[in-house]
Amino acid sequence: MNAIEIHQLTFAYQKKQPVLSIDQLTIQLHRFTILHGPSGSGKSTLLKIIANFLPRHGGQLSGQLRMPKSQRVAMMFQDPGMQFALDTPRHEIEFALENLQVTSTDIAPRVDAALTQVGISDLADRRFATLSGGEQQRAALAVIIAMDADILLLDEPFASLDSHNRQLLIASLVQLQQAGKTIIIADHDLSGYRGLNADIVSFKDKVVRLSHDQAQFLLDQAPAQSIVTDLLDTHESPAVSLHHFRLKRADQLLIDQPELEFMRNRVTLITGESGSGKSSLLLSLAGLLDYEGSVTLFKWPLNSFKPRELGRKVGLTFQRASDQFLNVTVAEELALSRRQGKQTYFNNDRLNKWLKRLGLSKMDDRVVYSLSGGQQKKLQVLLMLMMGQPLLLMDEPFSGLDAQSAADIAALIRACQEHSGITVIMVSHQFTNLSSLVDYQLALANHQLTYQGRKQS
Amino acid sequence: MNPSWQLFLVLIISLEISFTHRLIANLVLIVIAAIILILQRLHWRTYLRLLFLPAIPAAALAVTIGCFSPGHDWWFAAVLASRVYAYVFLGATVTVTTTPLKLARSLEQNAHLSAKYAYGVLAAVNLTPRTISAIKTIRASARMRGIELHFYSPTLYFKAILQALRWSDQLVLAMESHGFVENQSRTVAEPILVSVSDWLIVVGAIICLQVILIAFP
């Protein structure tokens, strides 16, 4: 048998709420297959079923899934930080190879080869806690490469990677596929796969494999990442200014910025390589990370604010949506933001309208942690916008979102911003169709942030 | 020295001094452990911490026994206080001379502890920095929603426990996706050997301890 064959398959965590149902699907071995569809359509679930994690770890499965014999399966997860049991990339790979009963003398060379293949030899002995999301994701791929698995399952593996790293990783995946491996990737965004000879399984409406021509059409159509913004207008008043600002992570210099201003009531996008310190910058502005130099927030020094006051002035949407939640159900979370929130834009009508548009209505009793990655992200952004802090920092607000959801979230941010004038500083690797939202763009390279864009006409 | 044997020896010694009341033995153990620790050339802050943290329970014990026990037995007070220091210093000799990974590998290879326990505990240890930053994150995210969480707030613990449950599920998936199967045999990346000197040190140390315990008060 040369394929994974699926027939009449349904999977549900709770009775009568199937999260995935497939009539008939064949995934060819030795091919590059992309599971493509909106968030919450069951892509991750299918990967976990193929990896044999589900229904062993919960849920009910009916129907048939036939796997080819003697194929070793390895999986890479959506959340880069949570796939390691040990402390460093080297130890994690050693652990995996020990499990596969590789002889002691073969382990070290295989570890080195895998690390070199994904280009992280210099990170081999760094602790995972000090690596950026992108670096962790490359380490995770190194483990899979070292394990020499036959079927590689990757769940949104590039969500926190910039296009350069993404291209590097896709190139190494193509190499693996040409060497006879089967690559199955769940991704809502096809922009990085342009020109690739890949099969596409569409999860829109119903799960089907697209014909070769359809797949090629979709891949060629995928928009390239680009954004056009105006150059900074220095006459505006700043919300945040940095002065001799230096930021480090584990003795490694991230940012060294003599002067910088973020403009009031504007949306500023920060782009840059993964691991360059974009998220760390947001954390430091939220008072969660130490820095050198001085930061002025609405004309007052940042460190003069008491934690409680700072919480009223600065909001941060965390990279991981679940970090934002404090309650159990969707309704409880919404109630909390309603009670404490200052954003006047959200009256009952508008809130209900947005809940509907984001696909979050009628979910009141759902446990927030049981929502799909994309649904969690949408809820998280909504909850923080409802709080209405004058400065909102957003770390990857579009990660894990399909094009439609991302556009909806962008429209929501814009609506709040136009209604009550908030300052938004966001970090995103995904900026397709963001031109209408973003006012200014900052690029972080060589430890410096510089405004990009063209002169205002 | 082999980490498992070292741990085993320290446990035996600690057990013995728990059931005997000998001041000289405790002092000898403290001096030996202190020499080992000094030879490791640790950061001066570590030494300070080792000296002052046990001072609180040691002083509390000594004062209780010396001032408030019926016999005002200061000798017994000294025994108990020195015992606290002996525990802490002996324990420190294990933690500073080995890493958690090395200890886990040694326990798996030399003490034949099941890999599930060895790596399960290790994974939990590796989660410590993550736990600290998670608590920070929870408090920050609460503040941004207008709630102040104190260290006694139930929400903080609820979130932390929830987080831990999710981590444990994900950790299982992570270990399994990296080829771990319970009760299946594994090879070793770094063989950890038990040498003759390990035997000699353990046997020699235990004999010396008996002599000191019997000979001195």
XYZ file of C-alpha atoms in Angstrom:
674
model
C 0.000 0.000 0.000
C 1.441 3.321 -1.035
C -0.902 5.769 0.574
C -2.707 6.765 3.731
C -6.334 5.921 3.075
C -9.229 7.441 4.936
C -12.813 6.364 4.615
C -15.918 7.749 6.349
C -13.931 9.122 9.236
C -15.409 11.292 11.982
C -13.769 12.528 15.130
C -15.346 14.290 18.108
C -14.103 15.385 21.522
C -17.634 15.856 22.803
C -20.631 13.871 21.656
C -22.529 15.321 18.697
C -19.878 17.991 18.104
C -17.651 16.454 15.446
C -14.551 18.547 14.809
C -13.611 16.579 11.721
C -15.446 14.458 9.208
C -13.959 13.067 6.029
C -15.806 11.067 3.409
C -12.944 9.740 1.367
C -9.324 10.848 1.244
C -6.062 9.424 -0.022
C -2.709 10.928 0.876
C 0.081 9.598 -1.332
C 3.380 8.546 0.209
C 6.652 10.231 -0.810
C 4.791 13.412 -1.694
C 4.556 16.897 -0.255
C 0.968 17.369 0.909
C -0.478 20.554 2.344
C -3.665 20.454 4.393
C -5.124 23.861 3.670
C -8.177 25.482 5.172
C -9.490 27.997 7.676
C -8.646 27.753 11.363
C -10.799 25.312 13.287
C -11.489 23.117 10.274
C -9.791 20.067 11.766
C -6.350 20.090 10.137
C -4.442 19.627 13.398
C -6.891 16.943 14.470
C -6.255 14.905 11.317
C -2.498 15.135 11.864
C -2.888 13.932 15.440
C -5.023 11.026 14.267
C -2.417 10.025 11.683
C 0.265 10.288 14.389
C -1.857 7.950 16.509
C -2.157 10.483 19.377
C -5.895 10.622 18.916
C -8.113 8.977 19.982
C -5.574 7.425 22.376
C -5.423 10.700 24.313
C -9.124 11.555 24.172
C -12.074 11.885 21.844
C -13.971 9.369 19.778
C -13.112 8.179 16.330
C -15.307 6.303 13.927
C -14.594 5.172 10.381
C -11.448 3.892 8.813
C -7.872 5.083 8.606
C -5.434 2.729 6.892
C -1.764 3.455 7.360
C 0.939 1.856 5.214
C 2.973 -0.665 7.168
C 6.400 -0.059 8.726
C 6.372 3.690 8.279
C 7.734 5.688 11.196
C 5.744 8.843 11.918
C 7.070 11.978 13.625
C 5.221 15.159 14.384
C 6.082 18.791 14.925
C 3.598 20.908 16.864
C 1.989 24.315 16.567
C 3.399 25.521 19.869
C 7.160 25.418 19.447
C 8.026 25.593 23.136
C 6.011 22.587 24.237
C 7.572 19.780 22.288
C 10.747 19.244 24.234
C 11.214 17.103 27.331
C 14.864 18.029 27.839
C 16.755 21.276 28.233
C 18.825 21.799 25.066
C 18.515 20.832 21.360
C 21.458 18.431 21.654
C 19.992 16.608 24.662
C 16.558 16.423 23.056
C 17.941 14.801 19.898
C 20.036 12.407 21.988
C 16.896 11.472 23.920
C 14.998 10.755 20.685
C 17.822 8.643 19.256
C 18.151 6.672 22.505
C 14.440 5.915 22.230
C 14.956 4.592 18.707
C 17.749 2.382 20.038
C 20.460 3.887 17.876
C 23.858 2.558 18.962
C 25.793 4.879 21.281
C 28.598 5.582 18.843
C 26.201 6.624 16.062
C 24.311 9.115 18.199
C 26.777 12.018 18.276
C 27.369 12.169 14.491
C 23.636 11.980 13.783
C 22.965 14.795 16.251
C 25.564 16.997 14.591
C 24.353 16.199 11.082
C 20.750 17.058 11.916
C 21.692 20.314 13.641
C 23.829 21.323 10.674
C 21.087 20.487 8.198
C 18.712 23.036 9.738
C 21.528 25.492 10.431
C 21.416 25.663 14.220
C 24.743 24.044 15.161
C 25.596 27.140 17.183
C 22.427 26.747 19.267
C 23.025 23.083 20.117
C 23.812 23.687 23.784
C 21.607 26.694 24.461
C 18.673 26.137 26.776
C 15.293 26.085 25.027
C 14.045 28.811 27.362
C 16.547 31.223 25.783
C 15.644 30.408 22.161
C 13.115 32.367 20.114
C 10.008 30.677 18.720
C 11.592 30.418 15.282
C 14.777 28.881 16.641
C 12.776 26.367 18.682
C 10.845 25.380 15.578
C 14.077 24.722 13.711
C 15.318 22.639 16.642
C 12.081 20.637 16.481
C 12.691 19.953 12.794
C 16.261 18.889 13.593
C 14.879 16.248 15.982
C 12.590 14.857 13.280
C 15.422 14.815 10.746
C 17.713 13.002 13.181
C 14.992 10.456 13.891
C 14.881 9.659 10.188
C 11.091 9.306 10.265
C 9.336 8.240 7.057
C 6.243 10.384 7.477
C 6.750 13.927 8.758
C 3.682 15.674 10.110
C 4.015 19.404 10.646
C 1.299 21.453 12.306
C 1.522 25.152 11.316
C 5.285 24.894 11.627
C 6.033 28.340 10.246
C 3.582 30.387 12.277
C 6.377 32.196 14.102
C 8.974 32.242 11.341
C 9.903 35.094 9.019
C 9.955 34.460 5.283
C 13.711 33.906 5.170
C 13.681 31.130 7.780
C 10.524 29.766 6.257
C 12.151 29.407 2.839
C 15.170 27.717 4.448
C 12.975 25.195 6.207
C 10.782 24.510 3.187
C 13.917 23.926 1.121
C 15.144 21.326 3.599
C 11.694 19.715 3.653
C 11.697 19.485 -0.159
C 15.109 17.816 0.042
C 13.727 15.302 2.515
C 10.737 14.626 0.280
C 12.996 14.049 -2.725
C 14.945 11.601 -0.600
C 11.733 9.592 -0.263
C 10.052 11.021 2.823
C 6.382 11.874 3.062
C 5.729 15.429 4.191
C 2.286 16.446 5.430
C 1.883 20.052 6.528
C -1.180 21.742 7.974
C -1.132 25.406 7.025
C -3.727 28.079 6.436
C -1.323 30.254 4.487
C 0.070 29.119 1.144
C 2.290 32.107 0.472
C 5.539 30.338 1.320
C 4.891 27.355 -0.943
C 4.782 29.157 -4.277
C 6.261 27.150 -7.116
C 6.291 23.971 -5.077
C 5.113 20.718 -6.627
C 2.676 19.807 -3.872
C -0.663 18.103 -3.336
C -3.281 20.152 -1.560
C -6.063 18.791 0.587
C -8.680 21.469 1.012
C -10.482 21.712 4.351
C -12.853 24.402 3.144
C -16.525 23.262 3.269
C -15.587 19.584 2.947
C -12.327 17.710 3.020
C -11.164 16.819 -0.499
C -7.905 16.441 -2.333
C -7.622 19.017 -5.096
C -6.656 18.013 -8.605
C -3.123 18.749 -9.752
C -4.238 21.799 -11.752
C -6.331 23.203 -8.938
C -3.407 22.783 -6.533
C -0.965 24.485 -8.894
C -3.428 27.326 -9.417
C -3.761 27.896 -5.668
C -0.014 27.730 -5.110
C 0.758 30.181 -7.925
C -1.967 32.498 -6.751
C -0.691 32.676 -3.206
C 0.067 36.318 -2.536
C 3.640 37.338 -1.902
C 4.205 39.159 1.380
C 4.481 42.866 0.867
C 3.255 45.960 2.558
C 3.390 49.601 1.593
C 3.360 52.238 4.313
C 4.119 55.921 4.586
C 7.356 57.206 6.008
C 7.166 58.535 9.527
C 5.604 61.962 9.966
C 7.814 63.478 12.648
C 5.313 66.231 13.461
C 3.037 63.783 15.219
C 3.236 63.370 18.963
C 4.790 60.174 20.302
C 3.081 57.702 22.632
C 6.301 55.903 23.513
C 9.883 57.092 23.176
C 13.038 55.097 23.706
C 16.283 56.742 24.756
C 19.603 54.860 24.763
C 17.585 51.691 24.915
C 19.377 48.342 25.169
C 17.747 44.941 25.424
C 19.466 41.611 26.029
C 18.459 37.973 26.208
C 20.807 35.618 28.036
C 23.815 37.926 27.507
C 23.040 38.222 23.807
C 22.421 41.790 22.593
C 19.046 42.103 20.874
C 18.378 45.805 20.485
C 20.647 48.818 20.838
C 18.602 51.882 19.995
C 19.847 55.444 20.667
C 16.465 57.107 19.944
C 13.066 55.955 18.728
C 9.491 57.188 18.862
C 6.237 55.305 18.409
C 3.477 57.651 17.269
C 0.278 58.211 19.168
C -2.986 56.817 17.761
C -1.165 54.970 15.017
C -0.704 51.323 14.158
C 2.990 50.503 13.920
C 4.127 47.158 12.584
C 7.509 45.721 13.563
C 9.036 43.200 11.198
C 12.342 41.347 11.326
C 14.047 37.977 11.421
C 12.810 35.486 13.959
C 14.874 35.675 17.124
C 15.866 39.286 16.530
C 14.025 40.459 19.652
C 10.659 41.758 18.471
C 8.627 39.916 21.108
C 11.174 40.832 23.777
C 10.739 44.501 22.880
C 6.977 44.241 23.422
C 7.493 42.452 26.740
C 9.880 45.180 27.902
C 7.369 47.905 26.971
C 4.771 46.036 29.042
C 7.169 46.093 31.993
C 7.721 42.332 31.894
C 11.368 42.346 30.861
C 14.322 44.370 32.114
C 16.096 46.814 29.816
C 18.818 49.432 29.985
C 18.242 53.083 29.147
C 14.968 54.931 29.476
C 11.480 54.518 28.070
C 8.877 57.261 28.181
C 5.231 56.299 28.071
C 2.705 59.092 27.521
C 5.281 61.630 28.783
C 6.102 59.692 31.982
C 9.030 57.337 32.572
C 7.865 53.737 32.149
C 9.440 52.613 35.425
C 7.552 55.297 37.380
C 4.284 53.441 36.817
C 3.113 51.022 39.494
C 2.296 47.583 38.071
C -1.430 48.150 38.548
C -1.356 51.532 36.792
C 0.717 50.079 33.984
C -1.912 47.407 33.465
C -4.467 50.159 32.866
C -2.250 51.984 30.380
C -0.662 49.138 28.438
C -2.302 45.998 27.109
C -0.406 43.108 25.578
C -1.821 40.265 23.524
C 0.555 37.398 24.149
C 1.969 35.302 21.346
C 0.243 32.290 22.851
C -3.469 33.017 23.053
C -4.133 30.751 26.034
C -1.822 32.899 28.202
C -4.459 35.608 28.038
C -7.320 33.612 29.485
C -8.224 33.833 33.172
C -11.526 31.951 33.247
C -12.939 28.700 31.989
C -15.648 29.416 29.438
C -15.988 31.871 26.586
C -18.930 33.580 28.302
C -16.936 34.143 31.512
C -14.036 35.646 29.603
C -16.329 38.001 27.708
C -18.096 38.981 30.927
C -14.790 39.880 32.589
C -13.662 42.100 29.718
C -17.120 43.688 29.635
C -17.058 44.466 33.334
C -13.493 45.796 33.452
C -13.158 47.109 29.881
C -12.969 50.816 29.080
C -13.418 50.554 25.311
C -16.657 52.377 24.568
C -16.878 51.002 21.036
C -18.323 47.711 22.243
C -21.981 48.178 23.024
C -24.195 45.083 22.979
C -25.080 45.306 19.312
C -21.553 45.819 18.096
C -20.174 43.090 20.328
C -22.733 40.574 19.094
C -22.103 41.588 15.513
C -18.375 41.031 15.916
C -18.805 37.749 17.756
C -20.865 36.537 14.839
C -18.396 37.790 12.266
C -15.477 36.139 14.065
C -17.359 32.856 14.320
C -17.445 33.059 18.118
C -21.156 33.413 18.717
C -23.069 30.516 20.292
C -19.842 29.350 21.915
C -20.707 30.693 25.379
C -20.344 27.370 27.168
C -17.245 26.189 25.363
C -14.133 25.846 27.501
C -11.676 28.379 26.113
C -8.839 25.861 26.002
C -10.898 23.507 23.842
C -11.248 26.092 21.069
C -9.064 25.673 18.000
C -5.842 27.685 17.788
C -7.410 30.217 15.440
C -10.569 30.629 17.517
C -8.457 31.190 20.642
C -6.468 33.853 18.825
C -9.596 35.691 17.671
C -11.159 35.585 21.128
C -7.917 36.764 22.706
C -7.619 39.826 20.471
C -11.280 40.690 21.019
C -10.917 40.427 24.812
C -7.918 42.747 24.855
C -9.497 45.292 22.507
C -12.504 45.404 24.840
C -10.168 46.413 27.689
C -9.348 49.598 25.811
C -5.865 50.445 27.130
C -4.499 53.527 25.317
C -1.435 51.516 24.243
C -1.978 48.019 22.928
C 0.987 45.776 22.135
C 0.138 42.832 19.910
C 2.458 39.871 19.499
C 1.561 37.918 16.352
C -2.182 38.742 16.378
C -2.684 36.903 13.079
C -0.747 33.703 13.668
C -2.808 30.602 13.014
C -5.524 32.595 11.252
C -6.798 31.968 7.736
C -6.996 34.906 5.311
C -10.640 35.714 6.100
C -10.168 35.609 9.885
C -7.018 37.721 9.611
C -8.907 40.312 7.569
C -11.710 40.308 10.153
C -9.264 40.854 13.003
C -7.551 43.656 11.088
C -10.951 45.288 10.537
C -11.792 44.918 14.227
C -8.550 46.589 15.315
C -9.167 49.386 12.836
C -12.735 49.888 14.041
C -11.663 50.235 17.689
C -8.796 52.468 16.730
C -10.979 54.818 14.698
C -13.616 54.942 17.405
C -11.399 55.843 20.317
C -7.894 56.395 19.044
C -5.605 53.748 20.525
C -1.928 53.324 19.835
C -1.085 49.875 18.516
C 2.395 48.389 18.227
C 2.289 44.965 16.627
C 4.731 42.267 15.721
C 3.687 40.009 12.866
C 5.337 37.701 10.412
C 2.221 37.713 8.376
C 1.364 41.014 6.766
C -0.475 40.123 3.594
C -3.434 42.510 3.202
C -2.396 44.590 6.169
C -1.751 47.775 4.182
C -5.116 49.194 5.157
C -4.440 48.661 8.862
C -0.798 49.576 9.315
C 0.270 53.238 9.384
C 3.993 52.811 9.944
C 6.428 49.987 9.564
C 9.613 49.440 11.540
C 12.212 46.897 10.483
C 14.454 45.351 13.126
C 17.848 44.389 11.746
C 21.374 44.548 13.156
C 19.987 45.422 16.613
C 18.377 48.605 15.269
C 14.813 49.565 14.438
C 14.345 51.775 11.379
C 11.175 53.178 9.856
C 10.443 51.888 6.368
C 8.211 53.255 3.669
C 7.851 55.900 1.039
C 7.512 59.635 1.382
C 4.021 60.930 1.961
C 2.502 62.379 -1.155
C 32.006 10.107 41.212
C 29.010 8.290 39.784
C 25.917 10.467 40.458
C 23.651 7.594 41.571
C 26.255 6.238 44.000
C 26.837 9.713 45.306
C 23.114 10.232 45.873
C 22.840 6.798 47.478
C 25.753 7.531 49.815
C 24.357 10.915 50.860
C 20.937 9.340 51.549
C 22.490 6.595 53.705
C 24.558 9.089 55.685
C 21.571 11.407 56.180
C 19.458 8.497 57.402
C 22.123 7.417 59.869
C 22.635 10.848 61.397
C 18.856 11.205 61.705
C 18.750 8.252 64.070
C 21.912 8.958 66.064
C 22.803 11.936 68.232
C 26.515 12.521 67.726
C 27.938 16.018 67.491
C 31.447 15.117 66.282
C 30.135 12.987 63.400
C 27.946 15.864 62.221
C 30.835 18.311 62.405
C 33.158 15.958 60.507
C 30.524 15.557 57.777
C 30.046 19.334 57.555
C 33.800 19.890 57.226
C 34.212 17.196 54.539
C 31.204 18.487 52.566
C 32.481 22.064 52.923
C 35.874 21.041 51.514
C 34.190 19.359 48.530
C 32.069 22.448 47.954
C 35.060 24.812 48.198
C 36.985 22.707 45.687
C 34.120 23.208 43.211
C 34.860 26.963 43.080
C 31.238 28.084 43.056
C 29.936 31.632 42.891
C 30.345 33.440 46.247
C 26.572 34.004 46.348
C 25.998 30.252 46.352
C 28.286 29.937 49.374
C 26.455 32.734 51.159
C 23.121 31.097 50.458
C 24.391 27.734 51.709
C 25.624 29.368 54.909
C 22.673 31.584 55.751
C 19.547 29.798 54.545
C 19.952 26.819 56.945
C 20.769 29.297 59.739
C 17.071 30.026 60.271
C 15.833 26.465 60.920
C 19.088 25.592 62.716
C 18.851 28.563 65.090
C 15.141 27.968 65.660
C 15.797 24.338 66.585
C 18.730 25.187 68.847
C 16.870 27.940 70.710
C 13.790 25.777 71.180
C 15.753 22.891 72.635
C 18.302 24.983 74.559
C 15.955 27.521 76.138
C 12.598 25.824 76.309
C 13.175 22.108 76.746
C 12.936 20.839 80.361
C 16.663 20.076 80.664
C 17.976 23.146 78.731
C 20.127 20.651 76.912
C 22.504 22.830 74.827
C 24.527 19.844 73.719
C 21.467 18.271 72.116
C 20.615 21.669 70.609
C 24.037 21.744 68.960
C 23.475 18.204 67.611
C 20.218 19.231 65.953
C 21.584 22.488 64.558
C 24.664 20.793 63.124
C 22.411 18.116 61.659
C 20.545 20.731 59.612
C 23.833 22.012 58.220
C 25.029 18.476 57.517
C 21.880 17.737 55.483
C 22.151 20.942 53.469
C 25.876 20.666 52.779
C 25.717 16.967 51.861
C 22.770 17.613 49.561
C 24.637 20.494 47.964
C 27.614 18.242 47.156
C 25.265 16.202 44.962
C 23.563 19.120 43.233
C 26.730 21.065 42.441
C 28.776 18.160 41.113
C 26.198 16.809 38.707
C 23.442 18.071 36.369
C 19.843 16.875 36.536
C 20.293 15.205 33.128
C 23.416 13.352 34.239
C 21.684 12.202 37.409
C 18.639 11.022 35.419
C 20.864 9.151 32.975
C 22.805 7.592 35.811
C 19.644 6.566 37.679
C 18.349 4.973 34.471
C 21.598 3.193 33.601
C 23.156 2.370 36.979
C 20.204 2.206 39.344
C 17.838 0.751 36.711
C 15.141 3.237 37.509
C 12.373 3.130 34.890
C 13.020 5.630 32.091
C 9.485 6.931 32.497
C 10.270 8.208 36.003
C 13.782 9.370 35.241
C 12.746 11.455 32.237
C 9.352 12.423 33.593
C 10.978 14.028 36.625
C 13.672 15.549 34.448
C 11.087 17.073 32.132
C 9.339 18.528 35.151
C 12.626 20.016 36.390
C 13.186 21.538 32.971
C 9.793 23.195 33.277
C 10.892 25.220 36.328
C 12.003 28.357 34.447
C 8.840 28.075 32.384
C 6.737 27.832 35.535
C 8.289 30.993 36.964
C 7.685 32.934 33.770
C 4.182 31.458 33.513
C 3.285 32.840 36.951
C 4.637 36.230 35.899
C 2.598 36.054 32.704
C -0.587 35.086 34.539
C -0.255 38.022 36.923
C 0.499 40.422 34.084
C -2.409 39.206 32.014
C -4.713 39.595 35.013
C -3.488 43.143 35.644
C -4.236 44.012 32.039
C -7.803 42.795 32.594
C -8.151 44.955 35.697
C -7.561 42.245 38.297
C -4.726 42.129 40.810
C -3.690 38.550 41.629
C -1.835 38.071 44.913
C 0.190 35.030 45.806
C -2.848 33.745 47.727
C -5.366 34.345 44.898
C -7.163 31.143 43.920
C -7.253 32.253 40.260
C -3.458 32.230 40.168
C -3.356 28.645 41.347
C -6.264 27.613 39.173
C -4.456 28.954 36.094
C -1.157 27.457 37.189
C -2.713 24.032 37.739
C -4.559 24.242 34.438
C -1.299 25.172 32.759
C 0.467 22.266 34.447
C -2.233 19.831 33.295
C -1.943 21.062 29.738
C 1.837 20.843 29.916
C 1.708 17.302 31.189
C -0.518 16.296 28.261
C 1.733 18.053 25.793
C 4.813 16.603 27.427
C 3.449 13.109 26.916
C 2.826 13.903 23.238
C 6.283 15.447 22.938
C 8.005 12.427 24.453
C 5.957 10.026 22.349
C 6.504 11.985 19.162
C 10.211 11.728 19.855
C 9.991 7.982 19.932
C 9.529 7.317 23.623
C 7.583 4.139 24.350
C 7.062 3.014 27.916
C 8.977 -0.110 28.916
C 10.761 -0.320 25.599
C 14.508 -0.647 25.884
C 16.655 2.353 24.985
C 20.275 2.895 24.060
C 22.442 5.530 25.724
C 24.080 8.601 24.234
C 26.437 9.015 27.155
C 27.281 5.801 29.019
C 27.718 6.500 32.723
C 30.049 3.999 34.366
C 30.420 2.757 37.909
C 34.123 2.444 38.683
C 35.951 0.581 41.451
C 36.679 3.892 43.145
C 32.933 4.517 43.505
C 32.617 1.257 45.432
C 35.645 2.072 47.549
C 34.397 5.549 48.389
C 30.915 4.327 49.362
C 32.115 1.385 51.447
C 34.999 3.356 52.960
C 32.796 6.321 53.848
C 30.169 4.138 55.504
C 32.786 2.304 57.583
C 34.451 5.563 58.653
C 31.067 6.979 59.638
C 30.347 3.963 61.893
C 33.714 4.346 63.591
C 33.202 8.044 64.240
C 29.640 7.474 65.433
C 30.777 4.851 67.929
C 34.052 6.413 69.044
C 33.066 10.060 69.572
C 30.216 11.689 71.481
